[in-house]
Amino acid sequence: MTDFSYRGGKLFAEDVPITEISSFIGTPFYCYSASILEDNYRRFASAFQGLNAEICYAVKANSNQAVISLFAGMGAGADVVSEGELRRSVAAGISGEKIVFSGVGKSATELAVALEYGCGQFNVESESELNLLSEVASDMGKTATIVFRVNPDVDADTHHKISTGRAGDKFGIQFERVAEAYDRARILDGIDPRGLAVHIGSQLTRLDPFRGAFEKIAGLVRELRAKGHVIERLDLGGGLGIVYRDEILPNLSDYADIVRNVFGQMGLKITFEPGRRLTGEAGILVTEVLHMKESGGRRFAIVDAAMNDLIRPTLYDAWHEIEPVVEPENGGPVSPLDIVGPVCETGDVFAVQRQMPETRVGDLFVLRSAGAYGAVMSSTYNSRQLVPEVMVKGDLYTVIRPRSDFDTLIGMDIVPDWIATE
Ligand code: PLP
């Protein structure tokens, strides 16, 4: 059993009933299936067999060290965007040379730490960053291997807040300026330019935008090589979508064919940075119904998870499939229900007028496809605890992050002694 599915009328994570975990740890909690994570990684890797390719898992999607280590054990490197992600990846067992440092705003300190760890590749996003990296690396007597992240001006046809490859988006170096940046990189101290990177957005459900971007990049590779530049690496980013509702996804093999057709004869080492595709469908958020009420002609289920635990619906109007943990009767009655969290924001809503079976206080729901950009985007807004994360493998489960405690949360504040407390 490698899924979240009903058995005997109850939802299981692999071979563990969700109710067993909720009795142990309480709600809300994230639950990940190790088998699905492994399966996703295996499928991804096998689609690119025959290519000189490496997978650097995009840690931003789910940075729990258990998740990173699981992929590391399967051969993955990491794509990181901050010192924190870099340190986490190293702590989870990924060596510096298997780490790609992406991100639009790396600081001098972050660059120095990455050089100290022997970071394998810096994806440089501006001429300003190039100059800073040159300074930092030369001061340290090191050389940074870089590729330039190119903004190809391609619309990824995804939610505008996760579209990153249009001219005017903050990411990457303007296509027309890359050749000039490469010229400069060649003569800068501490810099070893080796190739290009591109990432046009996330949750792409069509392949055309990838093809469009890749063809532009292939043209640029030819142009740069003609000028005598060394282009031996290509980082194609992440971006492949998953099913949240009823999306029809392109086959991985079709995606791989595009990569082969466009770049296959160019003698390049290719890096992929998948995030959502590896973790999204491998996770659920489990929550309990705290209260039922009716207002303004609508029925509300107020659950104990909230926008601070899973912000995607609030931030991106994202749809997450919501299912009761007790299997509803097939063909049984359903009625519209608003499923909302307890946070004091009108936007703290998981579902509007969702057709749900009869619901009572104490029922458990799961929100599906919550393994990517879920726990990592959580906050303690409204002074709420960070929810636990659990990983299941077969009939085993382990709490891979406990619920944060109030003493730590409240203890972080410092009240100046010049504020009168009486
Ligand atoms: N690489 C880069 C540079 C990114 O910015 C992102 C996320 O936006 C990813 C990889 C991972 O994307 P995804 O989770 O869509 O695969």
Tab-separated table of C-alpha atoms and ligand atoms in Angstrom:
chain	number	residue	atom	x	y	z
A	1	MET	CA	0.000	0.000	0.000
A	2	THR	CA	1.677	3.207	-1.114
A	3	ASP	CA	-1.067	5.758	-0.894
A	4	PHE	CA	-3.458	7.673	1.278
A	5	SER	CA	-6.518	5.537	0.787
A	6	TYR	CA	-9.530	4.117	2.582
A	7	ARG	CA	-9.404	0.663	4.078
A	8	GLY	CA	-12.379	-0.749	5.901
A	9	GLY	CA	-14.004	2.699	5.892
A	10	LYS	CA	-11.030	4.576	7.377
A	11	LEU	CA	-8.323	6.624	5.745
A	12	PHE	CA	-4.819	5.180	6.008
A	13	ALA	CA	-1.395	6.643	5.397
A	14	GLU	CA	0.321	3.609	3.918
A	15	ASP	CA	-0.467	0.943	6.574
A	16	VAL	CA	-1.239	3.315	9.429
A	17	PRO	CA	-4.749	4.572	10.170
A	18	ILE	CA	-4.811	8.371	10.296
A	19	THR	CA	-6.807	8.109	13.524
A	20	GLU	CA	-3.909	6.245	15.162
A	21	ILE	CA	-1.571	9.142	14.430
A	22	SER	CA	-4.091	11.776	15.481
A	23	SER	CA	-4.688	9.979	18.788
A	24	PHE	CA	-0.952	9.998	19.375
A	25	ILE	CA	-0.073	13.540	18.335
A	26	GLY	CA	-3.331	15.474	18.203
A	27	THR	CA	-4.444	17.699	15.329
A	28	PRO	CA	-3.601	19.483	13.152
A	29	PHE	CA	-0.574	17.691	11.698
A	30	TYR	CA	1.151	17.101	8.399
A	31	CYS	CA	1.619	13.520	7.335
A	32	TYR	CA	4.004	12.380	4.592
A	33	SER	CA	4.241	8.999	2.946
A	34	ALA	CA	7.863	7.895	2.538
A	35	SER	CA	6.821	5.378	-0.108
A	36	ILE	CA	5.190	8.056	-2.253
A	37	LEU	CA	8.238	10.297	-1.864
A	38	GLU	CA	10.493	7.436	-2.941
A	39	ASP	CA	8.209	6.523	-5.806
A	40	ASN	CA	8.092	10.101	-7.043
A	41	TYR	CA	11.872	10.355	-6.939
A	42	ARG	CA	12.347	7.049	-8.727
A	43	ARG	CA	9.927	7.969	-11.496
A	44	PHE	CA	11.552	11.343	-11.948
A	45	ALA	CA	15.061	9.899	-12.098
A	46	SER	CA	14.136	7.108	-14.475
A	47	ALA	CA	12.516	9.538	-16.952
A	48	PHE	CA	15.953	11.066	-17.569
A	49	GLN	CA	17.949	7.882	-17.881
A	50	GLY	CA	20.521	8.123	-20.635
A	51	LEU	CA	20.965	11.865	-20.152
A	52	ASN	CA	23.956	13.206	-18.267
A	53	ALA	CA	21.605	14.480	-15.553
A	54	GLU	CA	21.524	15.104	-11.819
A	55	ILE	CA	18.622	15.896	-9.535
A	56	CYS	CA	19.001	18.654	-6.969
A	57	TYR	CA	15.849	18.542	-4.879
A	58	ALA	CA	14.377	22.037	-4.392
A	59	VAL	CA	14.454	22.138	-0.625
A	60	LYS	CA	12.072	25.088	-0.476
A	61	ALA	CA	9.167	22.766	-1.276
A	62	ASN	CA	9.584	20.815	1.954
A	63	SER	CA	12.718	21.341	3.986
A	64	ASN	CA	12.198	18.825	6.752
A	65	GLN	CA	15.517	17.033	7.164
A	66	ALA	CA	13.793	13.660	7.015
A	67	VAL	CA	12.544	14.515	3.537
A	68	ILE	CA	15.911	15.873	2.401
A	69	SER	CA	17.747	12.815	3.793
A	70	LEU	CA	15.332	10.454	2.107
A	71	PHE	CA	16.122	12.018	-1.271
A	72	ALA	CA	19.834	12.296	-0.425
A	73	GLY	CA	19.856	8.553	0.213
A	74	MET	CA	18.472	8.072	-3.287
A	75	GLY	CA	21.254	10.140	-4.817
A	76	ALA	CA	19.824	13.651	-4.855
A	77	GLY	CA	21.680	16.875	-4.339
A	78	ALA	CA	19.915	20.011	-3.165
A	79	ASP	CA	18.781	23.299	-4.638
A	80	VAL	CA	18.775	25.916	-1.876
A	81	VAL	CA	17.852	29.579	-1.723
A	82	SER	CA	19.157	30.694	1.661
A	83	GLU	CA	21.823	30.023	4.250
A	84	GLY	CA	19.205	28.208	6.327
A	85	GLU	CA	18.343	25.842	3.502
A	86	LEU	CA	22.034	25.306	2.818
A	87	ARG	CA	22.728	24.421	6.433
A	88	ARG	CA	19.678	22.161	6.591
A	89	SER	CA	20.755	20.307	3.473
A	90	VAL	CA	24.252	19.767	4.837
A	91	ALA	CA	22.767	18.673	8.181
A	92	ALA	CA	20.583	16.214	6.264
A	93	GLY	CA	23.633	14.622	4.659
A	94	ILE	CA	24.106	16.434	1.354
A	95	SER	CA	27.690	17.418	0.649
A	96	GLY	CA	28.532	20.942	-0.494
A	97	GLU	CA	29.495	19.956	-4.014
A	98	LYS	CA	25.999	18.529	-4.580
A	99	ILE	CA	24.375	21.831	-3.614
A	100	VAL	CA	23.162	24.455	-6.062
A	101	PHE	CA	22.676	27.887	-4.543
A	102	SER	CA	19.774	29.660	-6.263
A	103	GLY	CA	17.927	32.781	-5.206
A	104	VAL	CA	17.590	36.350	-6.324
A	105	GLY	CA	19.076	38.052	-3.270
A	106	LYS	CA	22.074	36.288	-1.792
A	107	SER	CA	23.952	38.302	0.825
A	108	ALA	CA	27.740	38.468	1.250
A	109	THR	CA	27.457	36.336	4.384
A	110	GLU	CA	25.397	33.697	2.601
A	111	LEU	CA	27.857	33.589	-0.290
A	112	ALA	CA	30.776	33.208	2.122
A	113	VAL	CA	29.073	30.402	4.038
A	114	ALA	CA	28.265	28.619	0.775
A	115	LEU	CA	31.892	28.926	-0.380
A	116	GLU	CA	33.038	27.594	2.984
A	117	TYR	CA	30.814	24.549	2.490
A	118	GLY	CA	32.250	24.014	-1.013
A	119	CYS	CA	28.942	24.750	-2.762
A	120	GLY	CA	29.005	23.079	-6.177
A	121	GLN	CA	27.227	25.765	-8.173
A	122	PHE	CA	26.059	29.330	-7.695
A	123	ASN	CA	23.139	30.332	-9.905
A	124	VAL	CA	23.876	34.018	-10.338
A	125	GLU	CA	20.848	36.224	-10.915
A	126	SER	CA	22.331	39.686	-11.488
A	127	GLU	CA	25.534	41.484	-12.423
A	128	SER	CA	25.492	42.960	-8.924
A	129	GLU	CA	25.503	39.471	-7.394
A	130	LEU	CA	28.316	38.472	-9.773
A	131	ASN	CA	30.484	41.346	-8.548
A	132	LEU	CA	29.740	40.586	-4.902
A	133	LEU	CA	30.506	36.887	-5.345
A	134	SER	CA	33.783	37.751	-7.060
A	135	GLU	CA	34.764	39.981	-4.129
A	136	VAL	CA	33.786	37.446	-1.482
A	137	ALA	CA	35.418	34.503	-3.257
A	138	SER	CA	38.665	36.362	-3.971
A	139	ASP	CA	38.887	37.550	-0.356
A	140	MET	CA	38.575	33.935	0.717
A	141	GLY	CA	41.074	32.733	-1.889
A	142	LYS	CA	38.377	30.554	-3.468
A	143	THR	CA	36.797	30.171	-6.878
A	144	ALA	CA	33.035	29.988	-7.282
A	145	THR	CA	31.631	27.802	-10.037
A	146	ILE	CA	28.723	29.750	-11.478
A	147	VAL	CA	25.978	29.554	-14.036
A	148	PHE	CA	23.804	32.508	-14.981
A	149	ARG	CA	20.086	32.240	-14.367
A	150	VAL	CA	18.500	33.559	-17.531
A	151	ASN	CA	15.126	35.254	-17.680
A	152	PRO	CA	13.898	33.957	-21.043
A	153	ASP	CA	10.735	36.109	-21.132
A	154	VAL	CA	8.401	33.142	-21.377
A	155	ASP	CA	4.987	33.017	-19.738
A	156	ALA	CA	4.701	29.764	-17.768
A	157	ASP	CA	0.887	29.883	-17.918
A	158	THR	CA	0.557	29.310	-14.194
A	159	HIS	CA	-0.639	31.405	-11.239
A	160	HIS	CA	0.921	34.854	-11.629
A	161	LYS	CA	2.446	34.693	-8.141
A	162	ILE	CA	4.505	31.629	-9.070
A	163	SER	CA	5.428	32.692	-12.593
A	164	THR	CA	9.111	33.612	-12.677
A	165	GLY	CA	10.301	33.750	-16.290
A	166	ARG	CA	8.553	36.772	-17.775
A	167	ALA	CA	10.497	39.945	-18.570
A	168	GLY	CA	9.630	42.180	-15.646
A	169	ASP	CA	9.649	39.317	-13.123
A	170	LYS	CA	12.414	39.859	-10.599
A	171	PHE	CA	14.195	36.590	-11.405
A	172	GLY	CA	17.243	35.985	-13.547
A	173	ILE	CA	19.290	38.111	-15.887
A	174	GLN	CA	17.569	39.697	-18.837
A	175	PHE	CA	18.058	37.440	-21.856
A	176	GLU	CA	19.743	40.116	-23.960
A	177	ARG	CA	22.276	40.933	-21.228
A	178	VAL	CA	23.549	37.418	-20.542
A	179	ALA	CA	26.303	37.473	-23.184
A	180	GLU	CA	27.720	40.670	-21.703
A	181	ALA	CA	27.553	39.232	-18.169
A	182	TYR	CA	29.363	36.135	-19.391
A	183	ASP	CA	32.113	38.260	-20.965
A	184	ARG	CA	32.579	39.972	-17.633
A	185	ALA	CA	32.479	36.758	-15.605
A	186	ARG	CA	35.360	35.374	-17.628
A	187	ILE	CA	37.714	38.095	-16.469
A	188	LEU	CA	36.524	38.435	-12.877
A	189	ASP	CA	38.625	37.025	-10.058
A	190	GLY	CA	37.183	34.124	-8.122
A	191	ILE	CA	34.590	33.276	-10.768
A	192	ASP	CA	34.447	30.225	-13.019
A	193	PRO	CA	31.477	30.517	-15.405
A	194	ARG	CA	30.259	27.128	-16.615
A	195	GLY	CA	26.774	27.483	-18.009
A	196	LEU	CA	23.203	28.673	-17.738
A	197	ALA	CA	20.108	28.108	-15.607
A	198	VAL	CA	16.430	28.705	-16.193
A	199	HIS	CA	13.309	28.284	-14.065
A	200	ILE	CA	10.141	29.831	-15.444
A	201	GLY	CA	7.682	29.061	-12.669
A	202	SER	CA	5.948	26.440	-10.612
A	203	GLN	CA	2.878	24.207	-11.001
A	204	LEU	CA	3.132	24.129	-14.788
A	205	THR	CA	0.596	21.804	-16.325
A	206	ARG	CA	1.553	22.334	-19.975
A	207	LEU	CA	4.834	21.551	-21.671
A	208	ASP	CA	4.793	24.324	-24.292
A	209	PRO	CA	6.238	26.980	-21.976
A	210	PHE	CA	9.104	24.634	-21.067
A	211	ARG	CA	9.777	23.960	-24.742
A	212	GLY	CA	9.686	27.688	-25.532
A	213	ALA	CA	12.127	28.517	-22.746
A	214	PHE	CA	14.449	25.601	-23.509
A	215	GLU	CA	14.669	26.498	-27.206
A	216	LYS	CA	15.637	30.054	-26.318
A	217	ILE	CA	18.286	28.755	-23.920
A	218	ALA	CA	19.658	26.355	-26.563
A	219	GLY	CA	20.045	29.318	-28.934
A	220	LEU	CA	21.890	31.222	-26.233
A	221	VAL	CA	24.205	28.264	-25.574
A	222	ARG	CA	25.143	28.252	-29.271
A	223	GLU	CA	25.687	31.998	-29.294
A	224	LEU	CA	27.894	31.931	-26.191
A	225	ARG	CA	29.894	28.976	-27.431
A	226	ALA	CA	30.447	30.765	-30.733
A	227	LYS	CA	31.978	33.582	-28.703
A	228	GLY	CA	34.377	31.107	-27.120
A	229	HIS	CA	32.653	30.736	-23.760
A	230	VAL	CA	32.616	27.447	-21.870
A	231	ILE	CA	29.054	26.173	-21.566
A	232	GLU	CA	29.063	22.710	-20.115
A	233	ARG	CA	26.250	22.861	-17.552
A	234	LEU	CA	22.592	23.604	-17.831
A	235	ASP	CA	20.223	23.882	-14.889
A	236	LEU	CA	16.621	23.517	-16.015
A	237	GLY	CA	15.018	24.311	-12.645
A	238	GLY	CA	11.799	22.697	-11.448
A	239	GLY	CA	8.228	23.634	-12.175
A	240	LEU	CA	6.384	20.431	-13.060
A	241	GLY	CA	2.857	20.527	-11.700
A	242	ILE	CA	0.869	18.052	-9.620
A	243	VAL	CA	-2.793	17.212	-9.189
A	244	TYR	CA	-4.658	19.393	-6.727
A	245	ARG	CA	-8.097	19.114	-8.303
A	246	ASP	CA	-8.585	17.807	-11.823
A	247	GLU	CA	-5.408	18.922	-13.585
A	248	ILE	CA	-4.317	16.761	-16.496
A	249	LEU	CA	-0.581	16.485	-16.185
A	250	PRO	CA	1.855	15.951	-19.006
A	251	ASN	CA	3.877	12.738	-18.844
A	252	LEU	CA	7.329	12.966	-17.382
A	253	SER	CA	8.572	11.065	-20.407
A	254	ASP	CA	7.193	13.773	-22.734
A	255	TYR	CA	8.964	16.408	-20.664
A	256	ALA	CA	12.157	14.357	-20.830
A	257	ASP	CA	11.746	14.010	-24.605
A	258	ILE	CA	11.663	17.790	-24.960
A	259	VAL	CA	14.879	18.021	-22.954
A	260	ARG	CA	16.466	15.300	-25.111
A	261	ASN	CA	15.275	16.857	-28.378
A	262	VAL	CA	16.412	20.361	-27.506
A	263	PHE	CA	19.664	19.640	-25.659
A	264	GLY	CA	20.464	15.985	-26.341
A	265	GLN	CA	23.265	16.644	-28.836
A	266	MET	CA	24.878	19.549	-27.028
A	267	GLY	CA	27.135	17.626	-24.644
A	268	LEU	CA	25.766	19.294	-21.526
A	269	LYS	CA	25.478	18.125	-17.954
A	270	ILE	CA	21.885	18.857	-16.981
A	271	THR	CA	20.570	19.614	-13.514
A	272	PHE	CA	16.903	19.383	-12.563
A	273	GLU	CA	15.511	21.059	-9.457
A	274	PRO	CA	12.118	19.442	-8.837
A	275	GLY	CA	10.307	20.370	-5.647
A	276	ARG	CA	6.533	20.171	-5.805
A	277	ARG	CA	6.547	17.158	-8.123
A	278	LEU	CA	8.505	15.098	-5.594
A	279	THR	CA	6.711	16.071	-2.401
A	280	GLY	CA	3.316	17.633	-3.147
A	281	GLU	CA	1.125	14.576	-3.478
A	282	ALA	CA	3.111	12.749	-0.788
A	283	GLY	CA	1.672	14.898	2.001
A	284	ILE	CA	-1.641	15.652	3.658
A	285	LEU	CA	-2.726	18.041	6.379
A	286	VAL	CA	-5.017	16.465	8.961
A	287	THR	CA	-7.412	18.689	10.866
A	288	GLU	CA	-10.361	18.322	13.234
A	289	VAL	CA	-13.710	20.096	13.070
A	290	LEU	CA	-13.954	22.331	16.135
A	291	HIS	CA	-17.337	23.920	15.556
A	292	MET	CA	-20.243	23.880	13.130
A	293	LYS	CA	-22.348	26.966	12.542
A	294	GLU	CA	-24.707	28.655	10.130
A	295	SER	CA	-24.525	32.302	9.170
A	296	GLY	CA	-25.882	34.339	6.265
A	297	GLY	CA	-27.474	31.237	4.812
A	298	ARG	CA	-24.189	29.323	4.736
A	299	ARG	CA	-22.902	26.421	6.759
A	300	PHE	CA	-19.434	26.620	8.209
A	301	ALA	CA	-17.116	23.958	9.559
A	302	ILE	CA	-14.478	25.677	11.676
A	303	VAL	CA	-11.429	23.428	11.754
A	304	ASP	CA	-8.327	23.553	13.926
A	305	ALA	CA	-5.886	24.062	11.022
A	306	ALA	CA	-5.604	27.555	9.646
A	307	MET	CA	-3.976	29.755	7.047
A	308	ASN	CA	-0.844	29.961	9.185
A	309	ASP	CA	-0.457	26.171	8.812
A	310	LEU	CA	-1.280	25.991	5.092
A	311	ILE	CA	-1.341	29.352	3.373
A	312	ARG	CA	-1.756	28.206	-0.217
A	313	PRO	CA	-5.551	28.703	-0.386
A	314	THR	CA	-5.247	32.222	1.031
A	315	LEU	CA	-2.161	33.187	-0.969
A	316	TYR	CA	-2.896	31.609	-4.323
A	317	ASP	CA	-6.627	30.809	-4.116
A	318	ALA	CA	-5.366	27.246	-4.272
A	319	TRP	CA	-7.732	24.286	-4.251
A	320	HIS	CA	-6.955	21.352	-1.967
A	321	GLU	CA	-9.119	18.265	-2.108
A	322	ILE	CA	-10.719	17.794	1.330
A	323	GLU	CA	-11.855	14.374	2.490
A	324	PRO	CA	-13.213	13.031	5.736
A	325	VAL	CA	-11.067	10.465	7.523
A	326	VAL	CA	-14.121	8.254	7.902
A	327	GLU	CA	-15.084	7.140	4.418
A	328	PRO	CA	-18.374	8.697	3.330
A	329	GLU	CA	-21.101	6.426	2.082
A	330	ASN	CA	-20.792	6.010	-1.681
A	331	GLY	CA	-23.520	8.150	-3.300
A	332	GLY	CA	-24.581	9.428	0.107
A	333	PRO	CA	-25.980	12.946	0.593
A	334	VAL	CA	-23.659	15.934	0.254
A	335	SER	CA	-24.274	19.627	0.812
A	336	PRO	CA	-22.283	22.842	0.449
A	337	LEU	CA	-19.964	23.653	3.312
A	338	ASP	CA	-17.436	26.447	3.928
A	339	ILE	CA	-14.370	24.985	5.627
A	340	VAL	CA	-12.529	27.699	7.510
A	341	GLY	CA	-9.784	28.092	10.085
A	342	PRO	CA	-9.852	29.865	13.443
A	343	VAL	CA	-7.452	32.698	12.528
A	344	CYS	CA	-8.841	36.204	12.727
A	345	GLU	CA	-8.698	36.899	8.994
A	346	THR	CA	-11.555	36.753	6.533
A	347	GLY	CA	-9.140	35.062	4.157
A	348	ASP	CA	-8.589	32.124	6.500
A	349	VAL	CA	-10.650	29.835	4.304
A	350	PHE	CA	-9.760	26.389	2.961
A	351	ALA	CA	-12.876	25.765	0.876
A	352	VAL	CA	-15.982	27.681	-0.144
A	353	GLN	CA	-19.305	25.949	-0.709
A	354	ARG	CA	-17.554	22.592	-1.050
A	355	GLN	CA	-19.921	19.644	-1.496
A	356	MET	CA	-19.232	17.595	1.636
A	357	PRO	CA	-20.971	14.693	3.363
A	358	GLU	CA	-22.702	15.264	6.673
A	359	THR	CA	-20.156	16.804	9.035
A	360	ARG	CA	-20.095	16.959	12.823
A	361	VAL	CA	-17.904	18.498	15.488
A	362	GLY	CA	-14.962	16.158	16.124
A	363	ASP	CA	-14.790	14.828	12.570
A	364	LEU	CA	-11.358	14.665	10.982
A	365	PHE	CA	-10.634	15.998	7.509
A	366	VAL	CA	-7.535	15.701	5.385
A	367	LEU	CA	-6.396	18.311	2.905
A	368	ARG	CA	-4.612	16.524	0.110
A	369	SER	CA	-1.543	17.464	-1.924
A	370	ALA	CA	-0.146	19.427	1.005
A	371	GLY	CA	3.384	18.012	0.959
A	372	ALA	CA	4.888	20.930	-0.972
A	373	TYR	CA	4.836	24.564	0.092
A	374	GLY	CA	2.755	23.565	3.127
A	375	ALA	CA	4.688	23.176	6.375
A	376	VAL	CA	7.566	25.257	4.991
A	377	MET	CA	5.319	28.274	4.553
A	378	SER	CA	3.708	27.988	7.959
A	379	SER	CA	4.005	30.702	10.568
A	380	THR	CA	2.996	31.306	14.154
A	381	TYR	CA	0.494	34.041	13.248
A	382	ASN	CA	-2.091	34.541	16.003
A	383	SER	CA	0.598	33.029	18.298
A	384	ARG	CA	-0.314	29.575	17.099
A	385	GLN	CA	2.080	26.659	17.426
A	386	LEU	CA	3.818	25.237	14.366
A	387	VAL	CA	2.064	21.973	13.647
A	388	PRO	CA	3.884	18.645	13.814
A	389	GLU	CA	5.046	16.687	10.801
A	390	VAL	CA	4.883	12.913	10.688
A	391	MET	CA	6.461	10.524	8.194
A	392	VAL	CA	4.956	7.116	7.560
A	393	LYS	CA	6.678	4.109	6.034
A	394	GLY	CA	4.619	0.934	5.856
A	395	ASP	CA	3.271	0.373	9.349
A	396	LEU	CA	5.846	2.656	10.979
A	397	TYR	CA	5.436	6.310	11.672
A	398	THR	CA	7.761	8.894	13.188
A	399	VAL	CA	7.201	12.454	14.303
A	400	ILE	CA	9.755	14.295	12.183
A	401	ARG	CA	8.993	17.683	13.708
A	402	PRO	CA	7.150	17.997	16.999
A	403	ARG	CA	4.526	20.640	17.666
A	404	SER	CA	6.375	23.790	18.686
A	405	ASP	CA	5.891	24.750	22.307
A	406	PHE	CA	4.461	27.934	23.708
A	407	ASP	CA	7.352	28.568	26.099
A	408	THR	CA	9.805	28.792	23.197
A	409	LEU	CA	7.419	30.898	21.137
A	410	ILE	CA	6.630	33.370	23.893
A	411	GLY	CA	10.135	33.232	25.355
A	412	MET	CA	11.646	34.723	22.192
A	413	ASP	CA	10.282	38.182	22.954
A	414	ILE	CA	12.290	40.579	25.058
A	415	VAL	CA	10.441	43.275	26.944
A	416	PRO	CA	12.784	46.267	27.467
A	417	ASP	CA	13.261	47.093	31.109
A	418	TRP	CA	12.300	50.694	30.296
A	419	ILE	CA	8.710	49.651	29.612
A	420	ALA	CA	6.740	50.116	32.788
A	421	THR	CA	4.866	46.938	33.638
A	422	GLU	CA	2.875	48.242	36.586
B	1	PLP	N1	14.239	25.996	-8.729
B	1	PLP	C1	14.009	27.297	-8.498
B	1	PLP	C2	15.072	28.277	-8.869
B	1	PLP	C3	12.803	27.725	-7.931
B	1	PLP	O1	12.584	29.012	-7.708
B	1	PLP	C4	11.825	26.743	-7.606
B	1	PLP	C5	10.536	27.130	-7.035
B	1	PLP	O2	9.913	28.068	-7.368
B	1	PLP	C6	12.122	25.402	-7.845
B	1	PLP	C7	13.329	25.052	-8.412
B	1	PLP	C8	11.145	24.313	-7.520
B	1	PLP	O3	10.000	24.452	-8.257
B	1	PLP	P1	8.875	23.337	-8.204
B	1	PLP	O4	8.544	23.130	-6.789
B	1	PLP	O5	7.754	23.929	-8.972
B	1	PLP	O6	9.426	22.127	-8.859
